[in-house]
Tab-separated table of C-alpha atoms in Angstrom:
chain	number	residue	atom	x	y	z
C	1480	MET	CA	90.112	101.204	60.364
C	1481	THR	CA	87.785	102.296	63.171
C	1482	GLU	CA	88.688	99.225	65.223
C	1483	ILE	CA	92.417	99.852	64.845
C	1484	LEU	CA	91.987	103.480	65.889
C	1485	ALA	CA	89.829	102.538	68.886
C	1486	HIS	CA	92.270	99.924	70.156
C	1487	SER	CA	95.188	102.312	69.641
C	1488	LEU	CA	93.444	105.037	71.637
C	1489	ILE	CA	92.572	102.607	74.442
C	1490	PHE	CA	96.165	101.386	74.581
C	1491	LEU	CA	97.376	104.996	74.689
C	1492	LEU	CA	94.942	105.706	77.533
C	1493	GLY	CA	96.329	102.678	79.366
C	1494	LEU	CA	99.873	103.950	78.898
C	1495	ILE	CA	98.898	107.312	80.378
C	1496	ALA	CA	97.171	105.588	83.300
C	1497	GLY	CA	100.253	103.402	83.757
C	1498	VAL	CA	102.468	106.466	84.048
C	1499	GLY	CA	100.087	107.848	86.663
C	1500	VAL	CA	100.215	104.565	88.587
C	1501	LEU	CA	104.004	104.542	88.377
C	1502	ARG	CA	104.318	108.066	89.735
C	1503	THR	CA	101.905	107.253	92.554
C	1504	VAL	CA	103.914	104.154	93.484
C	1505	GLU	CA	107.246	105.970	93.349
C	1506	ARG	CA	106.006	108.918	95.408
C	1507	PHE	CA	104.413	106.808	98.126
C	1508	PRO	CA	103.983	107.618	101.012
C	1509	PHE	CA	103.717	111.155	99.628
C	1510	PRO	CA	100.461	111.937	97.796
C	1511	PHE	CA	100.650	112.275	94.038
C	1512	TYR	CA	99.732	115.952	94.138
C	1513	ARG	CA	102.636	116.886	96.433
C	1514	LEU	CA	105.051	117.371	93.577
C	1515	GLY	CA	107.662	118.988	95.808
C	1516	GLN	CA	108.447	115.663	97.458
C	1517	SER	CA	111.222	113.556	95.998
C	1518	ALA	CA	110.280	110.329	94.264
C	1519	THR	CA	111.917	106.933	94.594
C	1520	ARG	CA	113.064	106.039	91.107
C	1521	SER	CA	112.482	102.490	89.890
C	1522	GLY	CA	114.626	100.606	87.428
C	1523	THR	CA	113.875	100.948	83.725
C	1524	GLY	CA	112.625	97.358	83.471
C	1525	ARG	CA	110.175	97.759	86.316
C	1526	ARG	CA	108.924	101.143	85.097
C	1527	THR	CA	108.261	99.637	81.699
C	1528	LEU	CA	106.517	96.650	83.301
C	1529	VAL	CA	104.117	98.829	85.318
C	1530	VAL	CA	103.141	100.934	82.302
C	1531	LEU	CA	102.757	98.002	79.889
C	1532	VAL	CA	100.782	95.850	82.343
C	1533	THR	CA	98.377	98.726	82.948
C	1534	ALA	CA	97.966	99.392	79.216
C	1535	GLY	CA	97.560	95.699	78.442
C	1536	LEU	CA	94.864	95.197	81.079
C	1537	TYR	CA	93.040	98.332	79.935
C	1538	LEU	CA	92.964	96.900	76.431
C	1539	ALA	CA	91.880	93.466	77.706
C	1540	ALA	CA	89.033	95.022	79.701
C	1541	PHE	CA	87.900	96.931	76.617
C	1542	ALA	CA	87.861	93.739	74.562
C	1543	ALA	CA	85.925	91.877	77.278
C	1544	VAL	CA	83.275	94.509	78.011
C	1545	ARG	CA	82.621	96.377	74.775
C	1546	GLY	CA	79.483	95.937	72.756
C	1547	PRO	CA	78.175	97.601	69.608
C	1548	TRP	CA	79.304	101.184	69.257
C	1549	GLU	CA	75.753	102.458	69.046
C	1550	SER	CA	75.045	101.054	72.530
C	1551	TRP	CA	78.165	102.433	74.226
C	1552	PRO	CA	76.138	104.232	76.967
C	1553	SER	CA	75.188	100.783	78.306
C	1554	TRP	CA	78.690	99.314	78.486
C	1555	GLY	CA	80.814	102.471	78.797
C	1556	PRO	CA	80.261	102.978	82.572
C	1557	LEU	CA	80.945	99.275	83.157
C	1558	LEU	CA	84.235	99.589	81.294
C	1559	ALA	CA	85.160	102.656	83.361
C	1560	LEU	CA	84.640	100.682	86.591
C	1561	HIS	CA	86.816	97.868	85.242
C	1562	TRP	CA	89.569	100.378	84.527
C	1563	ILE	CA	89.320	101.939	87.989
C	1564	PHE	CA	89.462	98.499	89.610
C	1565	ILE	CA	92.493	97.472	87.545
C	1566	THR	CA	94.292	100.726	88.342
C	1567	LEU	CA	93.720	100.281	92.088
C	1568	LEU	CA	94.973	96.690	91.994
C	1569	ILE	CA	98.163	97.551	90.102
C	1570	ALA	CA	98.985	100.512	92.344
C	1571	GLY	CA	98.298	98.461	95.482
C	1572	THR	CA	100.415	95.577	94.200
C	1573	PHE	CA	103.571	97.580	93.629
C	1574	ILE	CA	103.205	99.661	96.803
C	1575	ASP	CA	102.782	96.432	98.771
C	1576	LEU	CA	105.867	94.963	97.105
C	1577	ASP	CA	107.905	98.032	98.052
C	1578	HIS	CA	106.616	98.783	101.549
C	1579	PHE	CA	104.752	95.648	102.719
C	1580	LEU	CA	101.610	97.666	103.358
C	1581	LEU	CA	98.455	98.686	101.529
C	1582	PRO	CA	97.453	102.361	101.866
C	1583	HIS	CA	93.916	103.209	102.956
C	1584	GLU	CA	93.612	105.550	99.977
C	1585	ILE	CA	93.531	102.441	97.785
C	1586	THR	CA	91.635	99.984	99.980
C	1587	PHE	CA	89.080	102.286	101.616
C	1588	GLY	CA	88.841	104.537	98.577
C	1589	GLY	CA	88.397	101.517	96.328
C	1590	LEU	CA	85.754	100.100	98.671
C	1591	ALA	CA	83.756	103.328	98.420
C	1592	VAL	CA	84.042	103.326	94.637
C	1593	GLY	CA	83.027	99.655	94.469
C	1594	LEU	CA	79.927	100.159	96.617
C	1595	ALA	CA	78.839	103.289	94.760
C	1596	GLY	CA	79.793	101.911	91.365
C	1597	THR	CA	77.790	98.707	91.692
C	1598	ALA	CA	74.763	100.732	92.800
C	1599	LEU	CA	75.049	102.927	89.708
C	1600	VAL	CA	76.115	100.094	87.378
C	1601	PRO	CA	74.586	96.888	88.814
C	1602	GLY	CA	75.727	95.037	85.703
C	1603	LEU	CA	79.205	94.932	87.251
C	1604	LEU	CA	77.878	92.174	89.519
C	1605	HIS	CA	75.470	90.858	86.896
C	1606	GLU	CA	72.449	92.325	88.679
C	1607	SER	CA	69.583	94.205	87.055
C	1608	THR	CA	68.559	96.758	89.695
C	1609	THR	CA	70.356	99.360	91.763
C	1610	TRP	CA	69.470	97.954	95.152
C	1611	ARG	CA	70.397	94.382	94.178
C	1612	GLY	CA	73.733	95.564	92.835
C	1613	PHE	CA	74.469	97.518	96.015
C	1614	LEU	CA	73.472	94.627	98.283
C	1615	ALA	CA	75.619	92.228	96.237
C	1616	SER	CA	78.548	94.615	96.619
C	1617	VAL	CA	78.034	94.912	100.393
C	1618	ALA	CA	77.823	91.116	100.654
C	1619	GLY	CA	81.052	90.741	98.684
C	1620	ALA	CA	82.872	93.276	100.867
C	1621	CYS	CA	81.633	91.616	104.069
C	1622	VAL	CA	82.571	88.123	102.891
C	1623	GLY	CA	86.028	89.307	101.836
C	1624	ALA	CA	86.678	91.057	105.141
C	1625	LEU	CA	85.304	88.151	107.185
C	1626	LEU	CA	87.458	85.578	105.389
C	1627	ILE	CA	90.688	87.448	106.044
C	1628	TRP	CA	89.623	88.258	109.621
C	1629	LEU	CA	89.129	84.555	110.316
C	1630	ILE	CA	92.529	83.751	108.843
C	1631	ILE	CA	94.162	86.446	110.993
C	1632	GLN	CA	92.522	85.123	114.142
C	1633	LEU	CA	93.369	81.513	113.326
C	1634	GLY	CA	96.887	82.586	112.421
C	1635	LYS	CA	97.330	84.240	115.789
C	1636	LEU	CA	96.183	81.040	117.491
C	1637	ALA	CA	98.489	78.902	115.361
C	1638	PHE	CA	101.470	81.245	115.185
C	1639	GLY	CA	100.950	84.407	117.216
C	1640	ARG	CA	104.163	85.708	118.661
C	1641	LEU	CA	107.119	83.456	119.239
C	1642	SER	CA	107.890	84.008	122.916
C	1643	ARG	CA	110.937	82.403	124.504
C	1644	GLN	CA	112.140	82.683	128.089
C	1645	PHE	CA	115.553	81.602	129.342
C	1646	LYS	CA	116.634	80.477	132.796
C	1647	GLU	CA	120.052	82.027	132.238
C	1648	PRO	CA	120.679	85.260	130.267
C	1649	LEU	CA	121.399	84.529	126.613
C	1650	SER	CA	123.670	86.618	124.409
C	1651	TRP	CA	122.154	88.430	121.438
C	1652	SER	CA	123.273	91.055	118.961
C	1653	VAL	CA	122.213	92.937	115.840
C	1654	THR	CA	124.849	92.916	113.111
C	1655	GLN	CA	125.080	93.904	109.468
C	1656	PRO	CA	127.341	91.704	107.296
C	1657	THR	CA	127.870	94.406	104.646
C	1658	GLU	CA	126.494	97.869	103.906
C	1659	GLU	CA	124.482	96.457	101.002
C	1660	GLN	CA	122.861	93.728	103.114
C	1661	PRO	CA	120.129	94.253	105.721
C	1662	PRO	CA	120.855	93.756	109.436
C	1663	GLN	CA	120.385	90.389	111.098
C	1664	PHE	CA	119.361	89.391	114.609
C	1665	ASN	CA	121.630	86.877	116.344
C	1666	LEU	CA	120.196	85.027	119.346
C	1667	GLY	CA	122.618	82.511	120.763
C	1668	ASP	CA	123.452	80.224	117.842
C	1669	GLU	CA	120.407	81.315	115.805
C	1670	THR	CA	120.336	84.023	113.136
C	1671	LEU	CA	117.199	85.699	111.774
C	1672	SER	CA	117.105	88.121	108.865
C	1673	TRP	CA	115.632	91.594	109.341
C	1674	GLU	CA	112.909	90.911	106.728
C	1675	ASP	CA	111.771	87.747	108.515
C	1676	ILE	CA	111.239	89.641	111.764
C	1677	PHE	CA	109.956	92.973	110.492
C	1678	PHE	CA	107.549	91.893	107.781
C	1679	ARG	CA	105.609	95.152	108.277
C	1680	PRO	CA	106.701	98.539	109.684
C	1681	THR	CA	104.516	98.013	112.774
C	1682	ASP	CA	106.177	94.724	113.791
C	1683	GLN	CA	108.117	94.844	117.076
C	1684	LEU	CA	110.921	92.749	118.500
C	1685	LEU	CA	110.700	92.729	122.317
C	1686	LEU	CA	113.612	91.874	124.603
C	1687	SER	CA	113.900	91.729	128.397
C	1688	CYS	CA	117.565	92.572	128.878
C	1689	SER	CA	119.761	92.004	131.886
C	1690	GLU	CA	122.533	93.852	130.016
C	1691	LEU	CA	122.301	96.164	127.003
C	1692	THR	CA	124.942	97.968	124.958
C	1693	ILE	CA	123.961	100.687	122.477
C	1694	ASN	CA	127.009	102.233	120.798
C	1695	ASP	CA	129.204	103.349	123.748
C	1696	GLN	CA	126.436	103.286	126.354
C	1697	GLN	CA	125.674	100.380	128.663
C	1698	CYS	CA	122.389	99.883	130.481
C	1699	GLY	CA	121.338	97.710	133.382
C	1700	PRO	CA	118.114	95.678	133.433
C	1701	CYS	CA	115.689	97.180	130.890
C	1702	GLU	CA	113.025	96.440	128.320
C	1703	LEU	CA	113.963	96.932	124.670
C	1704	LYS	CA	111.557	97.395	121.768
C	1705	VAL	CA	112.995	97.271	118.259
C	1706	TRP	CA	111.167	98.288	115.089
C	1707	ARG	CA	112.530	98.117	111.573
C	1708	ASP	CA	113.874	101.683	111.727
C	1709	ARG	CA	114.003	102.647	115.419
C	1710	LEU	CA	114.292	101.341	118.969
C	1711	GLU	CA	113.014	102.208	122.427
C	1712	THR	CA	114.493	101.355	125.823
C	1713	ARG	CA	112.629	101.485	129.118
C	1714	ALA	CA	114.529	101.142	132.403
C	1715	ARG	CA	112.889	98.797	134.887
C	1716	ASN	CA	113.685	100.873	137.958
C	1717	ASN	CA	112.690	104.433	137.005
C	1718	GLN	CA	110.628	103.805	133.841
C	1719	VAL	CA	112.717	106.257	131.785
C	1720	ILE	CA	112.023	105.866	128.082
C	1721	VAL	CA	114.705	106.571	125.468
C	1722	GLN	CA	113.987	106.443	121.734
C	1723	GLN	CA	116.418	106.660	118.853
C	1724	SER	CA	116.725	105.855	115.167
C	1725	MET	CA	118.382	102.645	114.045
C	1726	GLU	CA	120.540	104.707	111.677
C	1727	SER	CA	122.324	106.185	114.689
C	1728	VAL	CA	123.141	102.746	116.116
C	1729	THR	CA	126.468	101.100	115.278
C	1730	ILE	CA	126.613	98.591	118.161
C	1731	LEU	CA	123.562	96.806	119.547
C	1732	LYS	CA	124.005	93.756	121.751
C	1733	GLY	CA	123.319	92.410	125.200
C	1734	GLN	CA	122.031	89.594	127.377
C	1735	CYS	CA	118.320	88.761	127.504
C	1736	THR	CA	116.097	86.584	129.636
C	1737	LYS	CA	113.075	86.800	127.325
C	1738	VAL	CA	112.486	87.530	123.652
C	1739	VAL	CA	109.219	87.976	121.741
C	1740	ILE	CA	109.427	87.742	117.936
C	1741	PRO	CA	106.399	88.838	115.858
C	1742	ARG	CA	104.749	86.146	113.758
C	1743	GLU	CA	101.440	86.650	111.948
C	1744	ALA	CA	99.765	84.793	109.102
C	1745	MET	CA	98.386	87.915	107.423
C	1746	GLY	CA	97.959	91.655	107.956
C	1747	TYR	CA	94.881	93.849	108.182
C	1748	GLY	CA	95.859	95.569	104.939
C	1749	ASP	CA	94.968	92.310	103.184
C	1750	LEU	CA	91.589	92.354	104.971
C	1751	PHE	CA	90.786	95.799	103.600
C	1752	LEU	CA	92.072	94.836	100.148
C	1753	LEU	CA	89.860	91.740	99.913
C	1754	ALA	CA	86.900	93.780	101.166
C	1755	MET	CA	87.545	96.222	98.320
C	1756	ILE	CA	87.860	93.350	95.843
C	1757	GLY	CA	84.606	91.851	97.119
C	1758	SER	CA	82.791	95.154	96.585
C	1759	PHE	CA	83.726	94.983	92.889
C	1760	LEU	CA	83.456	91.212	92.325
C	1761	GLY	CA	80.805	90.062	94.809
C	1762	TRP	CA	81.033	87.241	97.336
C	1763	GLN	CA	81.846	84.623	94.714
C	1764	GLY	CA	84.721	86.716	93.445
C	1765	ALA	CA	85.987	87.358	96.983
C	1766	LEU	CA	85.920	83.651	97.785
C	1767	PHE	CA	87.700	82.711	94.565
C	1768	THR	CA	90.248	85.489	95.066
C	1769	LEU	CA	91.265	84.138	98.461
C	1770	VAL	CA	91.491	80.537	97.241
C	1771	GLY	CA	93.242	81.538	94.015
C	1772	ALA	CA	95.698	83.789	95.852
C	1773	SER	CA	96.524	80.977	98.272
C	1774	PHE	CA	97.245	78.663	95.344
C	1775	LEU	CA	99.393	81.287	93.589
C	1776	GLY	CA	101.190	82.051	96.865
C	1777	SER	CA	102.134	78.381	97.144
C	1778	ALA	CA	102.861	77.595	93.493
C	1779	ILE	CA	104.856	80.663	92.473
C	1780	PRO	CA	107.513	80.382	95.233
C	1781	LEU	CA	107.953	76.696	94.416
C	1782	LEU	CA	108.302	77.488	90.725
C	1783	GLY	CA	110.704	80.323	91.469
C	1784	ALA	CA	112.802	78.119	93.703
C	1785	ALA	CA	112.941	75.439	90.996
C	1786	VAL	CA	113.849	77.860	88.197
C	1787	LEU	CA	116.077	80.331	90.058
C	1788	ARG	CA	117.447	77.852	92.615
C	1789	SER	CA	116.715	80.368	95.356
C	1790	LYS	CA	113.927	80.773	97.903
C	1791	GLU	CA	115.026	84.212	99.088
C	1792	TRP	CA	113.135	86.283	96.510
C	1793	SER	CA	109.815	84.507	97.053
C	1794	SER	CA	109.908	85.038	100.828
C	1795	LYS	CA	109.833	88.798	100.234
C	1796	ILE	CA	106.517	88.826	98.335
C	1797	PRO	CA	103.549	89.866	100.504
C	1798	PHE	CA	100.081	88.384	100.034
C	1799	GLY	CA	98.533	91.501	98.467
C	1800	PRO	CA	99.952	90.941	94.957
C	1801	TYR	CA	98.606	87.375	94.953
C	1802	LEU	CA	95.150	88.681	95.909
C	1803	ALA	CA	95.331	91.230	93.104
C	1804	ALA	CA	96.393	88.596	90.561
C	1805	ALA	CA	93.583	86.232	91.541
C	1806	ALA	CA	91.068	89.095	91.383
C	1807	VAL	CA	92.161	89.906	87.822
C	1808	ILE	CA	91.765	86.246	86.864
C	1809	TRP	CA	88.183	86.251	88.175
C	1810	LEU	CA	87.443	89.578	86.481
C	1811	PHE	CA	88.290	88.220	83.037
C	1812	PHE	CA	87.399	84.536	83.367
C	1813	ARG	CA	84.374	84.599	85.685
C	1814	VAL	CA	82.012	82.767	83.314
C	1815	ARG	CA	84.471	79.985	82.510
C	1816	LEU	CA	85.414	79.569	86.161
C	1817	LEU	CA	81.755	79.292	87.177
C	1818	GLU	CA	81.187	76.669	84.487
C	1819	PHE	CA	84.183	74.716	85.745
C	1820	LEU	CA	83.285	75.011	89.438
C	1821	SER	CA	79.518	74.496	89.179
C	1822	PRO	CA	79.730	70.641	89.285
C	1823	PHE	CA	81.610	70.861	92.586
C	1824	PHE	CA	79.930	73.786	94.355
C	1825	VAL	CA	76.648	75.596	94.278
C	1826	VAL	CA	77.862	79.049	93.248
């Protein structure tokens, strides 16, 4: 009877935490405590998914960490850190899915909690002393950050920005097939979707225009910068800068002699996320998380394309959710994974 009551209470706690996560996700970028701000409502299926996943993982962490009831002071703080880590990962996952970014409140805040938590509870990283737990956490954060930093730098060398220059001005335009569909960028005979260009809010499309038409205004030679939600024009002769929202634009077209399209392998939000994950899981966990996320990021789109006969949905998933999923796998299956990997690597 005691066990049933305990598991029921833990599941109820997970449901409450899931509701908190859901409200945080829906109110982003507004802080949770600013109740006057309007929330973005999710569908019923997704709201249920967020709450049930949180409750299920809370219950799974309880089953994995708990010991005898009389010794709860030894495993209780460890369980609390597991719950905090899970909550951060779930909130970061759904915010990243919605906005293609990871807020510093989750990554930096989680990093601080991971460093402090492993110092207070070194058992999180299977260490016996405070200083060893803290050093293991610092090492995990550094390894996680360094791995993603290397990928970003290599990605810039391999991909960087796609820059194209034309001997003769080439026609381009931004059109929107229907009100329900996002805009698309047409360059000569090529068409690129808005999501492919503006993977993150900071991405910029740069155009050197010989002619430019914005609504009923025409400009001579100028430089045009386009973000997901706004644009900026700079005249070449007098350096006048004009900014306006994309919502106010109904016609956008022209002739260009050069175009620069953003292309990056990964964002710095993923760097901070893996640093946070490393502070909780150590360097082994950070390394596995990156490898596991890469595998999931390759396998899941292929599976989705095979089952749903469409590649469009998988192209809209950022890397953060894959990192979070791999981190959860390591959190619950660390011992078995080490046993499996030990013949191949010295871990």
